[in-house]
Coordinates of C-alpha atoms and ligand atoms in Angstrom, one line a residue:
M1 CA 164.5 -3.8 63.0
I2 CA 163.9 -6.6 65.6
I3 CA 165.3 -6.3 69.1
A4 CA 165.2 -8.6 72.0
F5 CA 165.8 -7.2 75.6
L6 CA 167.6 -9.5 77.8
G7 CA 168.4 -9.0 81.6
S8 CA 167.7 -9.8 85.1
P9 CA 164.5 -9.0 86.9
G10 CA 164.5 -5.2 87.6
S11 CA 167.2 -4.5 84.9
G12 CA 164.7 -2.1 83.2
K13 CA 163.6 -4.1 80.2
G14 CA 160.0 -3.0 80.5
T15 CA 160.9 0.6 81.2
Q16 CA 163.1 0.9 78.2
A17 CA 160.9 -1.0 75.8
K18 CA 157.9 1.2 76.7
Q19 CA 159.9 4.4 76.2
L20 CA 161.3 3.2 72.8
A21 CA 157.8 1.9 71.7
E22 CA 156.4 5.5 72.4
R23 CA 159.2 7.4 70.9
F24 CA 160.1 5.3 67.9
G25 CA 157.0 3.3 67.1
F26 CA 158.3 -0.2 68.0
H27 CA 155.7 -2.8 68.6
H28 CA 156.2 -3.9 72.2
F29 CA 155.9 -7.7 72.5
D30 CA 156.0 -8.2 76.3
T31 CA 155.5 -11.9 77.2
G32 CA 155.3 -11.1 81.1
S33 CA 152.3 -8.5 80.6
M34 CA 150.6 -10.9 78.1
L35 CA 150.9 -13.8 80.5
R36 CA 149.7 -11.7 83.5
V37 CA 146.6 -10.7 81.3
E38 CA 145.8 -14.3 80.6
A39 CA 146.5 -15.3 84.2
A40 CA 143.9 -12.7 85.4
S41 CA 141.2 -13.7 82.9
G42 CA 140.2 -16.8 85.0
S43 CA 140.5 -19.1 82.0
A44 CA 141.8 -22.7 82.5
L45 CA 144.9 -21.7 80.7
G46 CA 145.2 -18.5 82.8
E47 CA 145.0 -20.6 86.0
R48 CA 147.8 -22.8 84.8
I49 CA 150.0 -19.7 83.8
A50 CA 149.3 -18.0 87.2
H51 CA 150.6 -21.2 88.9
Y52 CA 154.1 -20.7 87.2
I53 CA 154.3 -16.9 87.6
N54 CA 153.3 -17.0 91.2
A55 CA 156.1 -19.6 91.9
G56 CA 158.6 -17.5 90.1
N57 CA 159.1 -20.1 87.5
L58 CA 159.1 -20.0 83.6
V59 CA 155.8 -20.7 82.0
P60 CA 156.2 -23.9 79.8
L61 CA 157.6 -23.7 76.3
E62 CA 154.5 -24.7 74.4
V63 CA 152.5 -21.7 75.8
I64 CA 155.3 -19.2 74.9
K65 CA 155.9 -20.9 71.6
E66 CA 152.3 -20.5 70.4
L67 CA 152.2 -16.9 71.5
V68 CA 155.5 -16.0 69.6
L69 CA 154.9 -18.0 66.5
K70 CA 151.4 -16.7 66.1
F71 CA 152.7 -13.2 66.4
L72 CA 155.6 -13.7 64.1
T73 CA 153.3 -15.2 61.4
A74 CA 150.7 -12.3 61.7
T75 CA 152.7 -9.2 62.2
R76 CA 153.5 -6.5 59.6
A77 CA 155.4 -4.4 62.1
E78 CA 158.8 -3.2 60.8
R79 CA 160.1 -2.4 64.2
I80 CA 159.5 -5.0 67.0
M81 CA 160.9 -5.1 70.6
F82 CA 160.7 -8.4 72.4
D83 CA 160.7 -7.9 76.1
G84 CA 161.4 -10.9 78.3
F85 CA 161.7 -13.3 75.5
P86 CA 163.7 -15.5 74.9
R87 CA 164.2 -16.7 78.4
N88 CA 166.0 -20.0 77.9
L89 CA 167.9 -21.8 75.2
D90 CA 164.7 -23.7 74.0
Q91 CA 162.9 -20.5 73.5
A92 CA 165.9 -19.0 71.7
R93 CA 166.0 -21.9 69.2
V94 CA 162.1 -21.6 68.7
F95 CA 162.8 -17.9 68.1
D96 CA 165.6 -18.5 65.6
E97 CA 163.5 -20.9 63.6
G98 CA 160.4 -18.7 63.9
L99 CA 162.2 -15.8 62.5
I100 CA 163.6 -17.7 59.6
E101 CA 160.1 -19.1 58.7
A102 CA 158.9 -15.4 58.8
G103 CA 161.7 -14.2 56.7
R104 CA 162.9 -11.8 59.5
T105 CA 166.2 -11.3 61.1
L106 CA 167.1 -10.4 64.7
T107 CA 169.0 -7.1 64.6
C108 CA 170.4 -7.5 68.1
A109 CA 169.9 -8.9 71.6
V110 CA 170.3 -5.9 74.0
Y111 CA 171.6 -7.2 77.4
L112 CA 170.7 -4.7 80.1
Q113 CA 173.6 -5.4 82.6
L114 CA 172.8 -4.6 86.3
D115 CA 174.7 -5.0 89.5
P116 CA 172.8 -7.9 91.4
E117 CA 172.8 -5.8 94.5
T118 CA 170.5 -3.3 92.8
I119 CA 167.8 -5.8 91.8
E120 CA 166.0 -6.1 95.0
D121 CA 165.8 -2.4 95.6
R122 CA 164.3 -1.8 92.2
I123 CA 161.9 -4.6 92.4
L124 CA 160.5 -4.1 95.8
N125 CA 160.0 -0.2 95.1
R126 CA 158.3 -0.8 91.7
R127 CA 154.7 0.2 91.1
T128 CA 152.7 -0.3 87.9
C129 CA 149.6 1.6 86.7
E130 CA 146.7 -0.9 86.5
V131 CA 145.2 1.1 83.6
C132 CA 148.1 1.9 81.3
G133 CA 150.9 -0.3 82.6
R134 CA 153.3 2.6 83.2
I135 CA 156.1 1.7 85.4
Y136 CA 157.2 3.7 88.5
N137 CA 159.7 3.4 91.2
M138 CA 158.9 4.8 94.7
K139 CA 162.5 5.8 95.1
S140 CA 164.0 6.5 91.7
N141 CA 161.1 7.3 89.6
P142 CA 158.1 8.2 91.8
P143 CA 154.7 9.5 90.6
R144 CA 153.7 13.0 91.4
Q145 CA 151.0 11.9 93.7
D146 CA 151.4 8.8 95.9
E147 CA 150.2 5.5 94.4
V148 CA 148.4 7.4 91.4
C149 CA 149.6 7.4 87.7
D150 CA 150.7 10.7 86.4
R151 CA 149.3 10.0 83.0
D152 CA 145.8 8.7 83.6
G153 CA 145.1 8.8 87.4
G154 CA 145.1 5.0 87.4
K155 CA 145.8 3.1 90.7
L156 CA 149.5 2.0 91.2
T157 CA 149.9 -1.5 92.3
L158 CA 152.6 -3.9 93.3
R159 CA 153.0 -7.0 91.2
A160 CA 152.1 -10.3 92.9
D161 CA 155.5 -11.7 92.3
D162 CA 157.4 -8.7 93.5
N163 CA 158.2 -9.9 97.0
P164 CA 161.5 -11.1 98.5
E165 CA 160.7 -14.8 98.4
K166 CA 159.4 -14.9 94.8
L167 CA 162.2 -12.6 93.7
K168 CA 164.8 -15.0 95.1
R169 CA 163.3 -17.7 92.9
R170 CA 163.1 -15.5 89.7
I171 CA 166.8 -14.6 90.1
E172 CA 167.7 -18.3 90.5
V173 CA 165.7 -19.1 87.3
Y174 CA 167.3 -16.1 85.5
M175 CA 170.9 -17.3 86.5
S176 CA 170.3 -21.0 85.5
E177 CA 167.9 -20.5 82.4
T178 CA 168.5 -17.0 80.9
V179 CA 172.2 -16.4 81.4
P180 CA 172.9 -19.2 78.8
V181 CA 170.9 -17.3 76.3
L182 CA 173.5 -14.5 76.4
E183 CA 176.1 -16.9 75.2
H184 CA 173.8 -18.1 72.4
Y185 CA 173.6 -14.6 71.1
R186 CA 177.3 -13.8 71.7
G187 CA 177.9 -16.9 69.4
Q188 CA 175.8 -15.2 66.7
D189 CA 177.6 -12.0 67.2
K190 CA 174.3 -10.3 68.2
L191 CA 174.8 -9.6 71.8
C192 CA 174.9 -5.9 72.7
L193 CA 175.8 -4.8 76.1
I194 CA 174.2 -1.8 77.9
D195 CA 175.1 -0.5 81.3
A196 CA 171.7 -0.5 83.0
D197 CA 173.1 0.9 86.3
Q198 CA 172.7 4.5 85.0
P199 CA 169.6 6.8 85.3
I200 CA 166.7 5.8 83.1
D201 CA 167.1 8.5 80.4
E202 CA 170.9 7.8 80.1
V203 CA 170.1 4.0 79.6
T204 CA 167.6 5.2 76.9
S205 CA 170.2 7.3 75.2
S206 CA 172.8 4.4 75.2
I207 CA 170.2 2.1 73.5
V208 CA 169.1 4.8 71.0
G209 CA 172.8 5.4 70.1
L210 CA 173.4 1.7 69.8
L211 CA 170.5 1.0 67.5
G212 CA 170.8 4.3 65.6
V213 CA 167.0 4.7 65.6
T214 CA 165.2 7.7 64.3
D215 CA 161.4 8.5 64.2
G216 CA 159.3 6.0 62.2
A217 CA 156.1 3.9 62.4
A218 CA 155.8 0.2 63.5
Ligands
AP5_1 P1 158.4 -10.4 83.5 O1 157.3 -9.5 83.6 O2 159.2 -10.5 82.2 O3 159.4 -10.0 84.7 P2 161.1 -10.0 84.8 O4 161.8 -10.6 83.7 O5 161.3 -10.6 86.1 O6 161.4 -8.6 84.7 P3 160.7 -7.4 85.5 O7 159.4 -7.0 84.7 O8 160.6 -7.7 86.9 O9 161.8 -6.3 85.4 P4 162.2 -5.3 84.1 O10 163.6 -5.7 83.6 O11 161.1 -5.2 83.1 O12 162.3 -4.0 84.9 P5 161.4 -2.7 84.9 O13 161.6 -1.8 83.7 O14 159.9 -3.0 85.3 O15 158.1 -11.9 83.8 C1 157.3 -12.3 85.0 C2 157.0 -13.7 85.0 O16 156.3 -14.1 83.8 C3 158.3 -14.7 84.9 O17 158.7 -14.9 86.2 C4 157.6 -15.9 84.4 O18 156.9 -16.7 85.2 C5 156.7 -15.3 83.3 N1 157.3 -15.2 81.9 C6 157.5 -14.0 81.4 N2 158.1 -14.0 80.1 C7 158.2 -15.5 80.0 C8 158.8 -16.3 78.9 N3 159.4 -15.7 77.9 N4 158.8 -17.6 79.1 C9 158.4 -18.2 80.3 N5 157.8 -17.4 81.3 C10 157.8 -16.1 81.2 O19 162.1 -1.8 86.2 C11 162.0 -2.3 87.5 C12 162.0 -1.2 88.4 O20 163.3 -0.4 88.4 C13 160.8 -0.1 88.2 O21 160.4 0.3 89.4 C14 161.6 1.0 87.4 O22 161.0 2.3 87.5 C15 163.0 0.9 88.0 N6 164.0 1.3 87.0 C16 164.1 0.8 85.8 N7 165.2 1.3 85.1 C17 165.9 2.1 86.1 C18 167.1 2.8 86.1 N8 167.8 2.9 85.0 N9 167.4 3.4 87.3 C19 166.7 3.4 88.4 N10 165.4 2.7 88.4 C20 165.1 2.1 87.3

């Protein structure tokens, strides 16, 4: 089973993908986190990537293409969840071709549909554990102790691109580049809509019901 999560910044792609990976053994392929790790590494490629992320723009196709095709060629995982990919039509075409080459099929593109007015509130209140990557929200999903991860005591941090100015650009990019991807999958009859404007557990239940997943290993 191969799933792609689509949705605006803050729609809950990372939150849902992490839960489903833990509960049902999906391999979580998260381009945003992978790119942030490379950006923090100080490599020449990382510096280039950081420049795009910090501007709220998409990282160039050739970088993403290499990441995804390498993964698709090597992976043996039965259950895979792509989080934040594909982000534009060029990436969607690369994905279609890469899947064919790997003899795999996309099960569905899950679109987490969120009211635009909710985006800013979610993003500006998000905190992420710098150790395990667990995602919190200071309003809707706070840690037990301020700024400390419940799971491992790691420090909770605000992402560098989670501020009003960068978020504005990320939303513009989402509208112009990613929204057309929804039509791409609607045309393939693979687009599945989920109301992301419900509590986290209810969104998870909707996705589990849609996918019909049961326990299993990646
Ligand atoms: P990326 O990391 O993918 O960011 P994004 O798409 O902007 O999405 P977010 O991570 O902001 O939101 P999310 O939907 O995962 O929400 P979350 O679950 O955290 O990309 C960052 C950058 O990397 C891009 O701008 C680009 O530069 C680059 N990049 C990444 N992929 C790329 C690609 N394929 N091609 C080119 N460039 C790429 O939730 C948000 C908050 O809301 C949290 O606080 C959470 O606790 C809370 N929350 C979640 N669900 C609910 C709910 N149901 N109710 C209440 N609160 C909720």
